[in-house]
JSON list of C-alpha atoms in Angstrom, two decimals:
[
{"chain": "A", "resi": 29, "resn": "UNK", "atom": "CA", "xyz": [-3.46, -56.69, 4.96]},
{"chain": "A", "resi": 30, "resn": "UNK", "atom": "CA", "xyz": [-0.01, -57.28, 6.33]},
{"chain": "A", "resi": 31, "resn": "UNK", "atom": "CA", "xyz": [1.38, -54.44, 4.20]},
{"chain": "A", "resi": 32, "resn": "UNK", "atom": "CA", "xyz": [-1.09, -51.99, 5.75]},
{"chain": "A", "resi": 33, "resn": "UNK", "atom": "CA", "xyz": [-0.23, -53.30, 9.20]},
{"chain": "A", "resi": 34, "resn": "UNK", "atom": "CA", "xyz": [3.49, -52.68, 8.57]},
{"chain": "A", "resi": 35, "resn": "UNK", "atom": "CA", "xyz": [2.76, -49.13, 7.41]},
{"chain": "A", "resi": 36, "resn": "UNK", "atom": "CA", "xyz": [0.57, -48.38, 10.43]},
{"chain": "A", "resi": 37, "resn": "UNK", "atom": "CA", "xyz": [3.16, -49.92, 12.77]},
{"chain": "A", "resi": 38, "resn": "UNK", "atom": "CA", "xyz": [5.57, -47.19, 11.72]},
{"chain": "A", "resi": 39, "resn": "UNK", "atom": "CA", "xyz": [3.00, -44.57, 12.71]},
{"chain": "A", "resi": 40, "resn": "UNK", "atom": "CA", "xyz": [1.53, -45.90, 15.96]},
{"chain": "A", "resi": 41, "resn": "UNK", "atom": "CA", "xyz": [3.68, -48.86, 17.00]},
{"chain": "A", "resi": 42, "resn": "UNK", "atom": "CA", "xyz": [3.11, -52.49, 16.06]},
{"chain": "A", "resi": 43, "resn": "UNK", "atom": "CA", "xyz": [2.04, -53.58, 19.53]},
{"chain": "A", "resi": 44, "resn": "UNK", "atom": "CA", "xyz": [-1.06, -51.38, 19.23]},
{"chain": "A", "resi": 45, "resn": "UNK", "atom": "CA", "xyz": [-2.34, -52.98, 16.01]},
{"chain": "A", "resi": 46, "resn": "UNK", "atom": "CA", "xyz": [-4.54, -56.06, 15.72]},
{"chain": "A", "resi": 47, "resn": "UNK", "atom": "CA", "xyz": [-5.21, -57.50, 12.28]},
{"chain": "A", "resi": 48, "resn": "UNK", "atom": "CA", "xyz": [-8.72, -58.88, 12.04]},
{"chain": "A", "resi": 49, "resn": "UNK", "atom": "CA", "xyz": [-9.91, -59.90, 8.56]},
{"chain": "A", "resi": 50, "resn": "UNK", "atom": "CA", "xyz": [-13.63, -59.97, 7.85]},
{"chain": "A", "resi": 51, "resn": "UNK", "atom": "CA", "xyz": [-15.28, -63.35, 8.38]},
{"chain": "A", "resi": 52, "resn": "UNK", "atom": "CA", "xyz": [-16.57, -63.51, 4.84]},
{"chain": "A", "resi": 53, "resn": "UNK", "atom": "CA", "xyz": [-14.15, -62.48, 2.08]},
{"chain": "A", "resi": 54, "resn": "UNK", "atom": "CA", "xyz": [-16.96, -62.33, -0.51]},
{"chain": "A", "resi": 55, "resn": "UNK", "atom": "CA", "xyz": [-17.65, -58.81, -1.77]},
{"chain": "A", "resi": 56, "resn": "UNK", "atom": "CA", "xyz": [-20.18, -57.33, -4.15]},
{"chain": "A", "resi": 57, "resn": "UNK", "atom": "CA", "xyz": [-18.81, -57.00, -7.67]},
{"chain": "A", "resi": 58, "resn": "UNK", "atom": "CA", "xyz": [-18.51, -53.99, -9.94]},
{"chain": "A", "resi": 59, "resn": "UNK", "atom": "CA", "xyz": [-20.13, -55.34, -13.11]},
{"chain": "A", "resi": 60, "resn": "UNK", "atom": "CA", "xyz": [-23.19, -53.11, -12.70]},
{"chain": "A", "resi": 61, "resn": "UNK", "atom": "CA", "xyz": [-21.15, -49.95, -12.00]},
{"chain": "A", "resi": 62, "resn": "UNK", "atom": "CA", "xyz": [-21.41, -47.38, -14.78]},
{"chain": "A", "resi": 63, "resn": "UNK", "atom": "CA", "xyz": [-20.04, -44.11, -13.41]},
{"chain": "A", "resi": 64, "resn": "UNK", "atom": "CA", "xyz": [-17.09, -43.01, -11.25]},
{"chain": "A", "resi": 65, "resn": "UNK", "atom": "CA", "xyz": [-19.61, -41.94, -8.59]},
{"chain": "A", "resi": 66, "resn": "UNK", "atom": "CA", "xyz": [-21.19, -45.41, -8.56]},
{"chain": "A", "resi": 67, "resn": "UNK", "atom": "CA", "xyz": [-17.73, -46.96, -8.36]},
{"chain": "A", "resi": 68, "resn": "UNK", "atom": "CA", "xyz": [-16.82, -44.78, -5.40]},
{"chain": "A", "resi": 69, "resn": "UNK", "atom": "CA", "xyz": [-20.10, -45.69, -3.72]},
{"chain": "A", "resi": 70, "resn": "UNK", "atom": "CA", "xyz": [-19.59, -49.43, -4.21]},
{"chain": "A", "resi": 71, "resn": "UNK", "atom": "CA", "xyz": [-16.02, -49.25, -2.94]},
{"chain": "A", "resi": 72, "resn": "UNK", "atom": "CA", "xyz": [-17.20, -47.37, 0.16]},
{"chain": "A", "resi": 73, "resn": "UNK", "atom": "CA", "xyz": [-19.92, -49.98, 0.66]},
{"chain": "A", "resi": 74, "resn": "UNK", "atom": "CA", "xyz": [-17.28, -52.73, 0.66]},
{"chain": "A", "resi": 75, "resn": "UNK", "atom": "CA", "xyz": [-15.01, -50.90, 3.14]},
{"chain": "A", "resi": 76, "resn": "UNK", "atom": "CA", "xyz": [-18.04, -50.18, 5.36]},
{"chain": "A", "resi": 77, "resn": "UNK", "atom": "CA", "xyz": [-19.16, -53.84, 5.31]},
{"chain": "A", "resi": 78, "resn": "UNK", "atom": "CA", "xyz": [-15.65, -54.94, 6.30]},
{"chain": "A", "resi": 79, "resn": "UNK", "atom": "CA", "xyz": [-15.71, -52.33, 9.06]},
{"chain": "A", "resi": 80, "resn": "UNK", "atom": "CA", "xyz": [-19.05, -53.51, 10.43]},
{"chain": "A", "resi": 81, "resn": "UNK", "atom": "CA", "xyz": [-17.91, -57.15, 10.29]},
{"chain": "A", "resi": 82, "resn": "UNK", "atom": "CA", "xyz": [-14.70, -56.43, 12.22]},
{"chain": "A", "resi": 83, "resn": "UNK", "atom": "CA", "xyz": [-16.59, -54.29, 14.75]},
{"chain": "A", "resi": 84, "resn": "UNK", "atom": "CA", "xyz": [-19.02, -57.15, 15.28]},
{"chain": "A", "resi": 85, "resn": "UNK", "atom": "CA", "xyz": [-16.15, -59.61, 15.82]},
{"chain": "A", "resi": 86, "resn": "UNK", "atom": "CA", "xyz": [-14.57, -57.30, 18.40]},
{"chain": "A", "resi": 87, "resn": "UNK", "atom": "CA", "xyz": [-17.93, -56.85, 20.15]},
{"chain": "A", "resi": 88, "resn": "UNK", "atom": "CA", "xyz": [-18.48, -60.61, 20.31]},
{"chain": "A", "resi": 89, "resn": "UNK", "atom": "CA", "xyz": [-14.96, -61.10, 21.70]},
{"chain": "A", "resi": 90, "resn": "UNK", "atom": "CA", "xyz": [-15.61, -58.48, 24.38]},
{"chain": "A", "resi": 91, "resn": "UNK", "atom": "CA", "xyz": [-12.67, -56.36, 23.24]},
{"chain": "A", "resi": 92, "resn": "UNK", "atom": "CA", "xyz": [-14.40, -53.52, 21.40]},
{"chain": "A", "resi": 93, "resn": "UNK", "atom": "CA", "xyz": [-14.14, -51.12, 24.36]},
{"chain": "A", "resi": 94, "resn": "UNK", "atom": "CA", "xyz": [-10.33, -51.56, 24.43]},
{"chain": "A", "resi": 95, "resn": "UNK", "atom": "CA", "xyz": [-9.94, -50.64, 20.75]},
{"chain": "A", "resi": 96, "resn": "UNK", "atom": "CA", "xyz": [-8.85, -47.07, 19.98]},
{"chain": "A", "resi": 97, "resn": "UNK", "atom": "CA", "xyz": [-10.01, -47.17, 16.36]},
{"chain": "A", "resi": 98, "resn": "UNK", "atom": "CA", "xyz": [-11.22, -49.55, 13.67]},
{"chain": "A", "resi": 99, "resn": "UNK", "atom": "CA", "xyz": [-9.74, -48.97, 10.24]},
{"chain": "A", "resi": 100, "resn": "UNK", "atom": "CA", "xyz": [-10.79, -50.86, 7.12]},
{"chain": "A", "resi": 101, "resn": "UNK", "atom": "CA", "xyz": [-10.08, -50.25, 3.44]},
{"chain": "A", "resi": 102, "resn": "UNK", "atom": "CA", "xyz": [-10.54, -51.69, -0.01]},
{"chain": "A", "resi": 103, "resn": "UNK", "atom": "CA", "xyz": [-8.55, -50.89, -3.15]},
{"chain": "A", "resi": 104, "resn": "UNK", "atom": "CA", "xyz": [-9.28, -51.53, -6.81]},
{"chain": "A", "resi": 105, "resn": "UNK", "atom": "CA", "xyz": [-7.53, -50.78, -10.08]},
{"chain": "A", "resi": 106, "resn": "UNK", "atom": "CA", "xyz": [-9.81, -49.02, -12.54]},
{"chain": "A", "resi": 107, "resn": "UNK", "atom": "CA", "xyz": [-9.12, -48.95, -16.27]},
{"chain": "A", "resi": 108, "resn": "UNK", "atom": "CA", "xyz": [-11.15, -47.46, -19.08]},
{"chain": "A", "resi": 109, "resn": "UNK", "atom": "CA", "xyz": [-12.91, -49.81, -21.48]},
{"chain": "A", "resi": 110, "resn": "UNK", "atom": "CA", "xyz": [-13.47, -49.37, -25.20]},
{"chain": "A", "resi": 111, "resn": "UNK", "atom": "CA", "xyz": [-16.85, -47.75, -24.50]},
{"chain": "A", "resi": 112, "resn": "UNK", "atom": "CA", "xyz": [-15.15, -45.30, -22.06]},
{"chain": "A", "resi": 113, "resn": "UNK", "atom": "CA", "xyz": [-16.84, -47.02, -19.11]},
{"chain": "A", "resi": 114, "resn": "UNK", "atom": "CA", "xyz": [-14.81, -47.83, -15.99]},
{"chain": "A", "resi": 115, "resn": "UNK", "atom": "CA", "xyz": [-13.57, -51.41, -15.74]},
{"chain": "A", "resi": 116, "resn": "UNK", "atom": "CA", "xyz": [-12.51, -52.77, -12.35]},
{"chain": "A", "resi": 117, "resn": "UNK", "atom": "CA", "xyz": [-9.81, -55.33, -12.98]},
{"chain": "A", "resi": 118, "resn": "UNK", "atom": "CA", "xyz": [-10.30, -57.24, -9.73]},
{"chain": "A", "resi": 119, "resn": "UNK", "atom": "CA", "xyz": [-8.07, -60.09, -8.65]},
{"chain": "A", "resi": 120, "resn": "UNK", "atom": "CA", "xyz": [-6.43, -62.45, -11.13]},
{"chain": "A", "resi": 121, "resn": "UNK", "atom": "CA", "xyz": [-7.78, -66.00, -11.20]},
{"chain": "A", "resi": 122, "resn": "UNK", "atom": "CA", "xyz": [-6.26, -68.39, -8.66]},
{"chain": "A", "resi": 123, "resn": "UNK", "atom": "CA", "xyz": [-5.11, -70.89, -11.27]},
{"chain": "A", "resi": 124, "resn": "UNK", "atom": "CA", "xyz": [-2.30, -71.40, -13.78]},
{"chain": "A", "resi": 125, "resn": "UNK", "atom": "CA", "xyz": [-3.80, -68.77, -16.14]},
{"chain": "A", "resi": 126, "resn": "UNK", "atom": "CA", "xyz": [-3.34, -65.80, -13.83]},
{"chain": "A", "resi": 127, "resn": "UNK", "atom": "CA", "xyz": [-0.10, -64.57, -15.44]},
{"chain": "A", "resi": 128, "resn": "UNK", "atom": "CA", "xyz": [-1.75, -64.49, -18.88]},
{"chain": "A", "resi": 129, "resn": "UNK", "atom": "CA", "xyz": [-4.72, -62.58, -17.48]},
{"chain": "A", "resi": 130, "resn": "UNK", "atom": "CA", "xyz": [-2.43, -59.99, -15.88]},
{"chain": "A", "resi": 131, "resn": "UNK", "atom": "CA", "xyz": [-0.41, -59.65, -19.09]},
{"chain": "A", "resi": 132, "resn": "UNK", "atom": "CA", "xyz": [-3.66, -59.04, -20.98]},
{"chain": "A", "resi": 133, "resn": "UNK", "atom": "CA", "xyz": [-4.66, -56.32, -18.49]},
{"chain": "A", "resi": 134, "resn": "UNK", "atom": "CA", "xyz": [-1.38, -54.54, -19.10]},
{"chain": "A", "resi": 135, "resn": "UNK", "atom": "CA", "xyz": [-1.61, -54.82, -22.88]},
{"chain": "A", "resi": 136, "resn": "UNK", "atom": "CA", "xyz": [-5.32, -53.90, -23.17]},
{"chain": "A", "resi": 137, "resn": "UNK", "atom": "CA", "xyz": [-5.64, -51.27, -20.43]},
{"chain": "A", "resi": 138, "resn": "UNK", "atom": "CA", "xyz": [-2.75, -50.33, -18.17]},
{"chain": "A", "resi": 139, "resn": "UNK", "atom": "CA", "xyz": [-0.03, -49.58, -20.74]},
{"chain": "A", "resi": 140, "resn": "UNK", "atom": "CA", "xyz": [-2.43, -47.99, -23.20]},
{"chain": "A", "resi": 141, "resn": "UNK", "atom": "CA", "xyz": [-3.69, -45.05, -21.19]},
{"chain": "A", "resi": 142, "resn": "UNK", "atom": "CA", "xyz": [-3.79, -43.69, -17.64]},
{"chain": "A", "resi": 143, "resn": "UNK", "atom": "CA", "xyz": [-5.75, -45.66, -15.10]},
{"chain": "A", "resi": 144, "resn": "UNK", "atom": "CA", "xyz": [-6.54, -45.24, -11.41]},
{"chain": "A", "resi": 145, "resn": "UNK", "atom": "CA", "xyz": [-6.00, -46.93, -8.09]},
{"chain": "A", "resi": 146, "resn": "UNK", "atom": "CA", "xyz": [-9.01, -46.20, -5.88]},
{"chain": "A", "resi": 147, "resn": "UNK", "atom": "CA", "xyz": [-9.05, -46.85, -2.14]},
{"chain": "A", "resi": 148, "resn": "UNK", "atom": "CA", "xyz": [-12.03, -46.48, 0.18]},
{"chain": "A", "resi": 149, "resn": "UNK", "atom": "CA", "xyz": [-11.18, -46.07, 3.87]},
{"chain": "A", "resi": 150, "resn": "UNK", "atom": "CA", "xyz": [-13.57, -46.38, 6.81]},
{"chain": "A", "resi": 151, "resn": "UNK", "atom": "CA", "xyz": [-12.43, -45.50, 10.34]},
{"chain": "A", "resi": 152, "resn": "UNK", "atom": "CA", "xyz": [-14.34, -45.28, 13.62]},
{"chain": "A", "resi": 153, "resn": "UNK", "atom": "CA", "xyz": [-13.13, -43.88, 16.93]},
{"chain": "A", "resi": 154, "resn": "UNK", "atom": "CA", "xyz": [-14.17, -45.19, 20.39]},
{"chain": "A", "resi": 155, "resn": "UNK", "atom": "CA", "xyz": [-16.57, -42.24, 20.60]},
{"chain": "A", "resi": 156, "resn": "UNK", "atom": "CA", "xyz": [-18.41, -43.72, 17.61]},
{"chain": "A", "resi": 157, "resn": "UNK", "atom": "CA", "xyz": [-17.37, -41.07, 15.09]},
{"chain": "A", "resi": 158, "resn": "UNK", "atom": "CA", "xyz": [-17.09, -42.66, 11.65]},
{"chain": "A", "resi": 159, "resn": "UNK", "atom": "CA", "xyz": [-15.19, -41.15, 8.76]},
{"chain": "A", "resi": 160, "resn": "UNK", "atom": "CA", "xyz": [-15.26, -42.52, 5.22]},
{"chain": "A", "resi": 161, "resn": "UNK", "atom": "CA", "xyz": [-13.21, -41.36, 2.28]},
{"chain": "A", "resi": 162, "resn": "UNK", "atom": "CA", "xyz": [-12.30, -42.51, -1.20]},
{"chain": "A", "resi": 163, "resn": "UNK", "atom": "CA", "xyz": [-8.89, -41.54, -2.54]},
{"chain": "A", "resi": 164, "resn": "UNK", "atom": "CA", "xyz": [-8.08, -41.88, -6.23]},
{"chain": "A", "resi": 165, "resn": "UNK", "atom": "CA", "xyz": [-4.54, -41.96, -7.53]},
{"chain": "A", "resi": 166, "resn": "UNK", "atom": "CA", "xyz": [-3.97, -41.54, -11.24]},
{"chain": "A", "resi": 167, "resn": "UNK", "atom": "CA", "xyz": [-1.37, -43.88, -12.72]},
{"chain": "A", "resi": 168, "resn": "UNK", "atom": "CA", "xyz": [0.44, -43.43, -16.02]},
{"chain": "A", "resi": 169, "resn": "UNK", "atom": "CA", "xyz": [3.18, -45.78, -17.12]},
{"chain": "A", "resi": 170, "resn": "UNK", "atom": "CA", "xyz": [6.31, -44.53, -18.81]},
{"chain": "A", "resi": 171, "resn": "UNK", "atom": "CA", "xyz": [6.35, -44.97, -22.59]},
{"chain": "A", "resi": 172, "resn": "UNK", "atom": "CA", "xyz": [8.96, -47.73, -22.26]},
{"chain": "A", "resi": 173, "resn": "UNK", "atom": "CA", "xyz": [6.99, -49.72, -19.68]},
{"chain": "A", "resi": 174, "resn": "UNK", "atom": "CA", "xyz": [6.29, -52.48, -22.21]},
{"chain": "A", "resi": 175, "resn": "UNK", "atom": "CA", "xyz": [10.04, -53.20, -22.18]},
{"chain": "A", "resi": 176, "resn": "UNK", "atom": "CA", "xyz": [9.83, -53.87, -18.44]},
{"chain": "A", "resi": 177, "resn": "UNK", "atom": "CA", "xyz": [6.86, -56.16, -18.90]},
{"chain": "A", "resi": 178, "resn": "UNK", "atom": "CA", "xyz": [8.74, -58.06, -21.60]},
{"chain": "A", "resi": 179, "resn": "UNK", "atom": "CA", "xyz": [11.75, -58.45, -19.28]},
{"chain": "A", "resi": 180, "resn": "UNK", "atom": "CA", "xyz": [9.50, -59.91, -16.60]},
{"chain": "A", "resi": 181, "resn": "UNK", "atom": "CA", "xyz": [8.06, -62.33, -19.19]},
{"chain": "A", "resi": 182, "resn": "UNK", "atom": "CA", "xyz": [11.52, -63.45, -20.33]},
{"chain": "A", "resi": 183, "resn": "UNK", "atom": "CA", "xyz": [12.41, -64.29, -16.73]},
{"chain": "A", "resi": 184, "resn": "UNK", "atom": "CA", "xyz": [9.60, -66.85, -16.70]},
{"chain": "A", "resi": 185, "resn": "UNK", "atom": "CA", "xyz": [6.45, -67.39, -14.66]},
{"chain": "A", "resi": 186, "resn": "UNK", "atom": "CA", "xyz": [8.40, -68.98, -11.83]},
{"chain": "A", "resi": 187, "resn": "UNK", "atom": "CA", "xyz": [9.86, -65.57, -11.02]},
{"chain": "A", "resi": 188, "resn": "UNK", "atom": "CA", "xyz": [6.41, -63.99, -10.70]},
{"chain": "A", "resi": 189, "resn": "UNK", "atom": "CA", "xyz": [4.66, -64.38, -7.39]},
{"chain": "A", "resi": 190, "resn": "UNK", "atom": "CA", "xyz": [0.96, -64.21, -6.66]},
{"chain": "A", "resi": 191, "resn": "UNK", "atom": "CA", "xyz": [-0.65, -64.10, -3.24]},
{"chain": "A", "resi": 192, "resn": "UNK", "atom": "CA", "xyz": [-3.97, -65.80, -4.07]},
{"chain": "A", "resi": 193, "resn": "UNK", "atom": "CA", "xyz": [-5.50, -64.61, -0.79]},
{"chain": "A", "resi": 194, "resn": "UNK", "atom": "CA", "xyz": [-4.95, -60.89, -1.48]},
{"chain": "A", "resi": 195, "resn": "UNK", "atom": "CA", "xyz": [-4.58, -60.82, -5.25]},
{"chain": "A", "resi": 196, "resn": "UNK", "atom": "CA", "xyz": [-1.25, -59.00, -4.96]},
{"chain": "A", "resi": 197, "resn": "UNK", "atom": "CA", "xyz": [1.18, -60.02, -7.66]},
{"chain": "A", "resi": 198, "resn": "UNK", "atom": "CA", "xyz": [4.59, -58.96, -8.83]},
{"chain": "A", "resi": 199, "resn": "UNK", "atom": "CA", "xyz": [7.95, -59.95, -10.16]},
{"chain": "A", "resi": 200, "resn": "UNK", "atom": "CA", "xyz": [10.63, -61.02, -7.71]},
{"chain": "A", "resi": 201, "resn": "UNK", "atom": "CA", "xyz": [13.53, -59.56, -9.66]},
{"chain": "A", "resi": 202, "resn": "UNK", "atom": "CA", "xyz": [13.87, -58.12, -13.16]},
{"chain": "A", "resi": 203, "resn": "UNK", "atom": "CA", "xyz": [17.39, -57.26, -14.28]},
{"chain": "A", "resi": 204, "resn": "UNK", "atom": "CA", "xyz": [17.52, -54.82, -17.15]},
{"chain": "A", "resi": 205, "resn": "UNK", "atom": "CA", "xyz": [20.29, -52.95, -18.84]},
{"chain": "A", "resi": 206, "resn": "UNK", "atom": "CA", "xyz": [19.53, -49.44, -17.58]},
{"chain": "A", "resi": 207, "resn": "UNK", "atom": "CA", "xyz": [20.61, -46.42, -19.56]},
{"chain": "A", "resi": 208, "resn": "UNK", "atom": "CA", "xyz": [22.50, -43.66, -17.70]},
{"chain": "A", "resi": 209, "resn": "UNK", "atom": "CA", "xyz": [19.35, -41.50, -17.94]},
{"chain": "A", "resi": 210, "resn": "UNK", "atom": "CA", "xyz": [17.28, -44.26, -16.32]},
{"chain": "A", "resi": 211, "resn": "UNK", "atom": "CA", "xyz": [19.79, -44.67, -13.51]},
{"chain": "A", "resi": 212, "resn": "UNK", "atom": "CA", "xyz": [19.83, -40.91, -12.90]},
{"chain": "A", "resi": 213, "resn": "UNK", "atom": "CA", "xyz": [16.02, -40.88, -12.83]},
{"chain": "A", "resi": 214, "resn": "UNK", "atom": "CA", "xyz": [15.88, -43.70, -10.25]},
{"chain": "A", "resi": 215, "resn": "UNK", "atom": "CA", "xyz": [18.55, -42.00, -8.12]},
{"chain": "A", "resi": 216, "resn": "UNK", "atom": "CA", "xyz": [16.48, -38.82, -8.18]},
{"chain": "A", "resi": 217, "resn": "UNK", "atom": "CA", "xyz": [13.31, -40.67, -7.20]},
{"chain": "A", "resi": 218, "resn": "UNK", "atom": "CA", "xyz": [15.20, -42.54, -4.46]}
]
């Protein structure tokens, strides 16, 4: 993704990074995943398939030997369903209903209890050493997070952006009347 490229550019310099998406964006789903271990395995499988695809592209282009490393990743948001099974939320639909779907995710899963962002990373060095890792970050929204979601809804759908290619979505600007405690909290975080 372009966001990952920008982050890596700060670490190694932008001129050393080549973005190469996999040829086929189709990925196996998570509907048959029942346990956190299975979820981690599937996510690693997806990152590994992307890695192999990009490596193959570089090999075909004759540029693999000039590459210092190949890094691929995949991230999902995992909520807990009513039966306590993991639910991977995936990407919102690429139609006019996406905002309603996202709102439903917040109301049914994300605001209700903690959830996780899971990222599988696959990296290979020129020597052929491959490392794979899954990192899980627990996410808990503040008790007043519903107020923020309502403020975004009041602003209207035209203020919410969705990148249909990546599934990344968010609100351009939400102006709220912050309490002094909120402002102090954000200053501290900043």
